[in-house]
Coordinates of C-alpha atoms and ligand atoms in Angstrom, one line a residue:
M1 CA 153.8 211.6 22.7
S2 CA 154.0 213.5 19.8
D3 CA 156.9 215.7 18.1
G4 CA 156.8 218.2 15.4
S5 CA 153.5 217.9 14.0
C6 CA 152.4 217.9 17.8
Q7 CA 154.4 215.3 19.5
D8 CA 156.6 215.3 22.7
T9 CA 155.0 216.3 25.9
A10 CA 155.0 219.2 28.0
G11 CA 156.4 220.2 31.2
G12 CA 159.7 221.1 33.0
L13 CA 158.8 223.2 36.1
D14 CA 160.3 226.2 34.2
S15 CA 158.9 226.0 30.8
P16 CA 156.0 228.4 29.8
L17 CA 153.6 225.6 29.1
H18 CA 153.9 224.3 32.5
R19 CA 153.6 227.5 34.0
A20 CA 150.2 228.0 32.0
R21 CA 148.9 224.7 33.0
S22 CA 149.8 225.1 37.0
A23 CA 148.0 228.7 36.7
S24 CA 145.3 227.4 34.6
R25 CA 144.7 224.8 37.7
S26 CA 145.0 227.5 40.5
K27 CA 143.9 230.9 39.3
P28 CA 142.3 232.8 36.4
L29 CA 145.0 232.5 33.5
P30 CA 147.6 235.6 34.0
G31 CA 147.5 236.2 29.9
A32 CA 143.6 235.7 29.9
V33 CA 142.6 238.2 27.4
G34 CA 140.7 241.4 28.3
G35 CA 138.4 239.8 31.0
S36 CA 136.1 238.1 28.4
R37 CA 133.7 235.7 30.2
R38 CA 134.3 233.4 27.4
F39 CA 138.1 233.8 27.9
T40 CA 138.5 233.1 31.7
G41 CA 141.5 230.8 31.4
E42 CA 139.0 227.9 32.9
V43 CA 140.6 224.6 31.8
D44 CA 139.0 221.3 31.3
E45 CA 142.5 219.4 32.6
S46 CA 141.0 216.4 31.2
A47 CA 141.1 217.6 27.5
T48 CA 145.0 217.5 28.1
G49 CA 145.3 213.7 27.2
S50 CA 148.4 212.4 28.3
V51 CA 150.2 215.0 29.8
N52 CA 153.7 214.2 31.4
F53 CA 155.0 216.8 33.7
L54 CA 158.8 216.3 34.1
L55 CA 159.8 218.0 37.4
D56 CA 163.8 218.3 37.0
R57 CA 165.8 220.0 34.5
T58 CA 169.2 220.2 34.0
P59 CA 171.1 223.2 32.8
P60 CA 172.5 223.1 29.5
P61 CA 175.9 222.0 28.7
P62 CA 178.0 224.9 27.7
L63 CA 178.1 226.1 23.9
W64 CA 179.4 223.6 21.5
Q65 CA 183.1 223.5 21.8
H66 CA 183.8 219.8 22.4
R67 CA 184.8 217.1 20.1
G68 CA 182.8 214.3 21.1
P69 CA 179.6 213.5 20.1
V70 CA 177.2 216.4 19.5
P71 CA 174.0 216.7 22.1
V72 CA 170.7 216.6 19.9
Y73 CA 168.9 218.5 22.5
R74 CA 171.1 220.9 24.8
F75 CA 168.4 223.3 25.8
E76 CA 165.3 220.9 25.4
Q77 CA 166.7 217.8 27.1
Q78 CA 163.4 216.8 28.3
R79 CA 160.0 215.5 26.2
R80 CA 157.3 217.7 26.9
D81 CA 153.8 217.8 26.2
Y82 CA 152.9 219.8 23.1
T83 CA 149.4 218.9 22.5
D84 CA 148.3 222.6 22.8
L85 CA 150.4 223.5 20.2
A86 CA 149.1 220.8 17.6
A87 CA 148.7 222.0 14.1
G88 CA 144.9 222.4 13.2
R89 CA 143.9 222.5 16.9
V90 CA 144.3 226.3 17.7
L91 CA 147.4 226.8 15.2
R92 CA 145.9 226.8 11.9
G93 CA 147.1 224.0 9.3
A94 CA 146.3 223.3 5.5
P95 CA 146.2 220.5 3.7
G96 CA 150.0 219.8 2.8
A97 CA 151.2 222.1 5.2
T98 CA 154.2 220.9 7.3
A99 CA 154.4 221.3 10.8
F100 CA 158.1 221.6 12.3
P101 CA 158.5 219.1 15.4
V102 CA 157.9 221.5 18.4
R103 CA 160.9 220.3 20.4
L104 CA 163.0 220.6 17.7
A105 CA 162.1 224.5 17.0
S106 CA 162.3 225.4 20.5
E107 CA 166.1 223.9 20.8
L108 CA 166.8 225.2 17.1
A109 CA 165.7 228.8 18.5
Q110 CA 167.3 228.4 21.7
R111 CA 170.7 227.8 20.2
A112 CA 170.0 230.8 17.8
F113 CA 169.3 232.9 20.7
A114 CA 172.6 231.8 22.5
H115 CA 174.7 233.4 19.6
A116 CA 172.5 236.6 19.2
P117 CA 174.1 240.0 18.7
S118 CA 171.9 241.1 21.9
S119 CA 170.5 239.6 24.9
G120 CA 167.3 241.3 24.8
A121 CA 164.2 240.7 22.6
L122 CA 165.1 239.8 19.1
L123 CA 163.6 240.1 15.3
L124 CA 163.2 236.8 13.7
Y125 CA 162.7 236.0 10.2
D126 CA 161.7 233.1 8.3
P127 CA 162.1 233.4 4.4
C128 CA 160.4 230.0 3.7
C129 CA 157.6 230.7 6.4
G130 CA 155.0 228.0 5.0
G131 CA 152.0 228.6 7.4
G132 CA 154.1 230.3 10.0
Y133 CA 153.8 227.3 12.6
L134 CA 157.6 227.6 13.1
L135 CA 157.6 231.4 14.0
T136 CA 154.3 230.9 15.9
V137 CA 155.5 227.9 18.3
I138 CA 158.6 230.2 18.8
G139 CA 156.7 233.2 19.4
L140 CA 154.5 231.3 22.0
L141 CA 157.2 229.1 23.9
H142 CA 159.8 231.9 24.0
G143 CA 157.9 235.2 23.5
A144 CA 160.2 237.1 26.2
R145 CA 163.2 236.6 23.7
V146 CA 161.1 237.8 21.1
R147 CA 160.3 241.6 19.5
G148 CA 158.9 240.7 16.0
L149 CA 158.3 237.7 13.6
V150 CA 158.4 237.9 10.3
G151 CA 157.6 235.4 7.6
S152 CA 157.9 235.3 3.8
D153 CA 157.0 232.7 1.3
V154 CA 157.0 232.2 -2.5
S155 CA 153.4 230.9 -1.8
P156 CA 150.9 233.5 -1.6
D157 CA 148.7 231.0 0.4
A158 CA 151.2 230.1 2.5
V159 CA 152.0 233.6 3.6
S160 CA 148.1 234.0 4.2
L161 CA 148.2 231.6 6.5
C162 CA 151.5 232.6 8.0
E163 CA 149.6 235.8 8.8
S164 CA 146.7 234.2 10.4
N165 CA 148.7 232.2 12.6
L166 CA 151.1 235.0 13.8
A167 CA 148.1 237.0 14.4
L168 CA 147.3 234.4 17.4
L169 CA 150.2 235.9 19.3
D170 CA 148.1 239.1 19.6
P171 CA 145.3 238.7 22.6
D172 CA 142.4 240.0 20.1
G173 CA 143.8 237.4 17.4
L174 CA 143.8 234.6 20.2
R175 CA 140.3 235.8 21.1
D176 CA 138.9 235.6 17.7
R177 CA 140.2 232.1 17.2
L178 CA 138.6 231.0 20.7
G179 CA 135.5 232.4 19.8
R180 CA 135.3 230.4 16.4
L181 CA 136.5 226.9 18.5
E182 CA 133.6 227.6 21.0
Q183 CA 131.1 228.2 18.2
D184 CA 132.5 224.7 16.5
A185 CA 132.4 223.1 20.2
T186 CA 128.4 224.6 20.7
S187 CA 127.5 223.5 17.0
F188 CA 129.2 219.8 16.7
G189 CA 129.7 218.8 20.4
K190 CA 132.9 217.4 19.6
D191 CA 135.8 216.4 22.1
A192 CA 138.1 217.6 19.6
H193 CA 136.7 221.3 19.7
R194 CA 136.3 221.2 23.5
D195 CA 140.2 220.3 23.5
A196 CA 140.8 222.9 21.1
V197 CA 139.1 225.5 23.2
A198 CA 141.1 224.2 26.7
S199 CA 144.0 224.6 24.6
A200 CA 143.6 228.1 23.5
G201 CA 142.8 229.1 27.3
R202 CA 146.4 227.6 28.1
L203 CA 148.3 229.5 25.1
S204 CA 146.6 232.7 26.3
A205 CA 148.6 232.7 29.7
L206 CA 151.8 232.5 27.2
L207 CA 151.0 235.7 25.4
Q208 CA 153.5 238.8 26.2
P209 CA 151.9 241.9 27.8
Q210 CA 153.0 243.3 24.5
A211 CA 152.0 241.6 21.3
P212 CA 155.3 241.1 19.0
L213 CA 156.0 243.1 15.5
R214 CA 154.7 241.1 12.8
R215 CA 155.0 241.3 8.8
T216 CA 154.5 238.9 6.2
F217 CA 155.0 239.2 2.6
V218 CA 155.3 236.9 -0.5
A219 CA 159.1 236.7 -1.9
D220 CA 161.6 234.2 -3.6
A221 CA 164.1 233.2 -1.1
G222 CA 166.3 233.1 -4.0
D223 CA 166.0 236.8 -4.6
P224 CA 167.6 238.9 -2.2
E225 CA 166.4 242.0 -3.7
A226 CA 162.6 240.9 -3.0
I227 CA 163.5 239.9 0.6
Q228 CA 165.1 243.3 0.9
A229 CA 162.4 245.2 -0.4
G230 CA 159.5 243.1 1.7
L231 CA 161.7 243.6 4.9
D232 CA 161.7 247.2 4.2
G233 CA 164.5 248.3 6.6
L234 CA 163.7 245.9 9.3
G235 CA 167.1 244.1 10.3
P236 CA 166.2 240.8 11.6
D237 CA 168.7 239.5 14.2
I238 CA 168.0 235.8 13.3
A239 CA 166.6 234.2 10.6
I240 CA 165.2 230.9 11.1
V241 CA 164.2 228.4 8.2
D242 CA 163.1 224.6 7.6
V243 CA 163.9 224.6 4.1
P244 CA 162.0 222.7 1.8
Y245 CA 162.9 219.1 1.3
G246 CA 161.3 215.8 1.1
R247 CA 158.1 214.5 -0.5
A248 CA 155.9 217.3 1.7
S249 CA 157.5 220.7 0.2
A250 CA 160.1 221.0 -2.6
W251 CA 161.8 224.3 -3.7
A252 CA 159.9 226.3 -6.2
G253 CA 161.1 229.6 -7.8
R254 CA 164.8 230.8 -8.2
A255 CA 166.1 229.3 -4.8
T256 CA 166.9 225.7 -5.6
G257 CA 168.9 224.7 -2.4
T258 CA 170.0 225.9 0.7
G259 CA 173.1 227.2 -1.0
A260 CA 171.0 229.8 -2.9
L261 CA 169.0 230.7 0.3
L262 CA 172.4 231.5 2.1
A263 CA 173.5 233.6 -0.7
S264 CA 170.2 235.7 -0.5
L265 CA 170.4 236.1 3.4
A266 CA 174.0 237.1 2.8
A267 CA 172.8 239.8 0.9
A268 CA 169.9 240.9 3.0
L269 CA 170.9 240.6 6.6
R270 CA 173.2 242.5 8.1
P271 CA 176.7 241.4 9.3
G272 CA 176.6 239.3 12.7
A273 CA 173.0 238.6 11.8
I274 CA 172.4 234.4 13.0
V275 CA 170.7 232.0 10.7
A276 CA 169.4 228.9 11.8
V277 CA 168.7 226.2 9.2
A278 CA 167.0 222.9 9.1
A279 CA 167.8 221.0 6.3
S280 CA 168.1 217.7 4.8
K281 CA 171.6 215.6 5.4
R282 CA 172.1 215.6 1.3
D283 CA 171.5 219.3 1.2
R284 CA 174.1 220.7 4.2
P285 CA 173.5 224.2 5.1
E286 CA 176.9 225.5 4.3
S287 CA 178.4 228.7 3.0
D288 CA 181.6 230.8 2.8
R289 CA 179.7 233.8 3.8
F290 CA 179.0 232.3 7.2
E291 CA 180.6 231.1 10.1
R292 CA 179.4 228.1 11.2
L293 CA 178.8 228.2 15.1
E294 CA 177.3 224.7 15.5
H295 CA 175.9 221.8 13.6
W296 CA 174.4 218.7 14.4
Q297 CA 172.0 215.9 13.1
V298 CA 168.6 214.9 14.2
G299 CA 167.1 211.8 12.2
K300 CA 167.4 212.9 8.3
R301 CA 167.8 216.5 9.2
A302 CA 170.9 218.4 9.1
L303 CA 170.9 221.6 11.6
A304 CA 173.3 224.6 11.8
V305 CA 173.6 227.7 13.3
L306 CA 175.6 230.4 11.5
R307 CA 176.6 233.7 11.6
L308 CA 176.8 236.0 8.6
R309 CA 180.6 237.5 8.2
Ligands
LIG401 C1 159.1 223.0 5.0 S1 158.2 224.4 4.3 C2 158.1 225.6 5.7 C3 157.2 225.4 6.8 C4 157.4 226.4 7.7 N1 158.6 226.5 8.5 C5 155.9 226.1 8.9 O1 156.6 226.1 10.0 O2 154.7 226.3 8.5 C6 158.9 225.1 3.1 C7 158.2 226.3 2.7 O3 159.4 226.8 1.7 C8 158.4 227.3 0.5 N2 159.1 227.6 -0.6 C9 159.7 226.7 -1.7 N3 160.3 227.5 -2.5 C10 160.8 228.8 -1.9 C11 161.3 229.7 -2.5 N4 161.8 229.6 -3.3 N5 161.2 230.9 -2.0 C12 160.2 231.0 -0.7 N6 159.7 230.1 -0.1 C13 159.8 228.7 -1.0 C14 157.4 226.1 0.3 O4 156.2 227.2 -0.3 C15 156.8 226.1 1.6 O5 156.0 226.9 2.4

């Protein structure tokens, strides 16, 4: 089982990953790209390791209005196998890059969707996007709710990695990635490469008929003008962000904490925009400019869904 950096195990019957795996067992993957011979969606199920499909999925409890203990997972109540989404497998990683837990990413995104101004497809923005793992995972798991994904970071290297990960949401980008993984599998003959090829086939079934809009740019999250310039008229419905904390990542530049980030987002986003934040318990995601809709804790993380007033 893996979490985040690729833990948790996949499987409710209505989950995209489950549908992808079912399709791969019975027929060519519906999302397999372009009928390419190399991209048939044929999948070696033995490559998936300890898959644990859970057959039952209870509906999430109503939006948080109660006074009792806060459920950690309201949408992602089951553990699933997210091996296909492991950083460094099909999605690209980098030394020192963090990978947000997939189950928590999906939970945070769905809580944000539940409060979004529209029930249609939404534009998501991560102002500390790192390698784009969080955005790409959401684009794959919840592509039907996503019309665009925008990432910015103070680090140009991170932005470049984000761009290449977001490209996997486009059939051409995923096909390129698959081609390289197949070359590696042929050249090195390692199980890891063959497993990655199988994962890429399954992920192709998650792609949407229309690839989402993608934009990346370098900006300091403490600089609202830089964010506005990078967004260049795009009005994100949701900002979703895993802020720097801990040893693996630290604030750099003008933003020195979640408060500064929220102040920038308040200046750059439209009223009514939703901000979903994961921060450390010591750096609570709170601001007078936002109405706090939900907040809860998972381990050392404090999470919140806020609405810009
Ligand atoms: C925890 S990582 C984010 C990982 C990312 N969510 C992902 O899924 O790959 C935090 C990121 O914040 C970035 N960062 C640090 N200070 C920043 C700032 N002032 N403005 C924008 N990004 C910043 C770091 O470069 C790092 O990539």
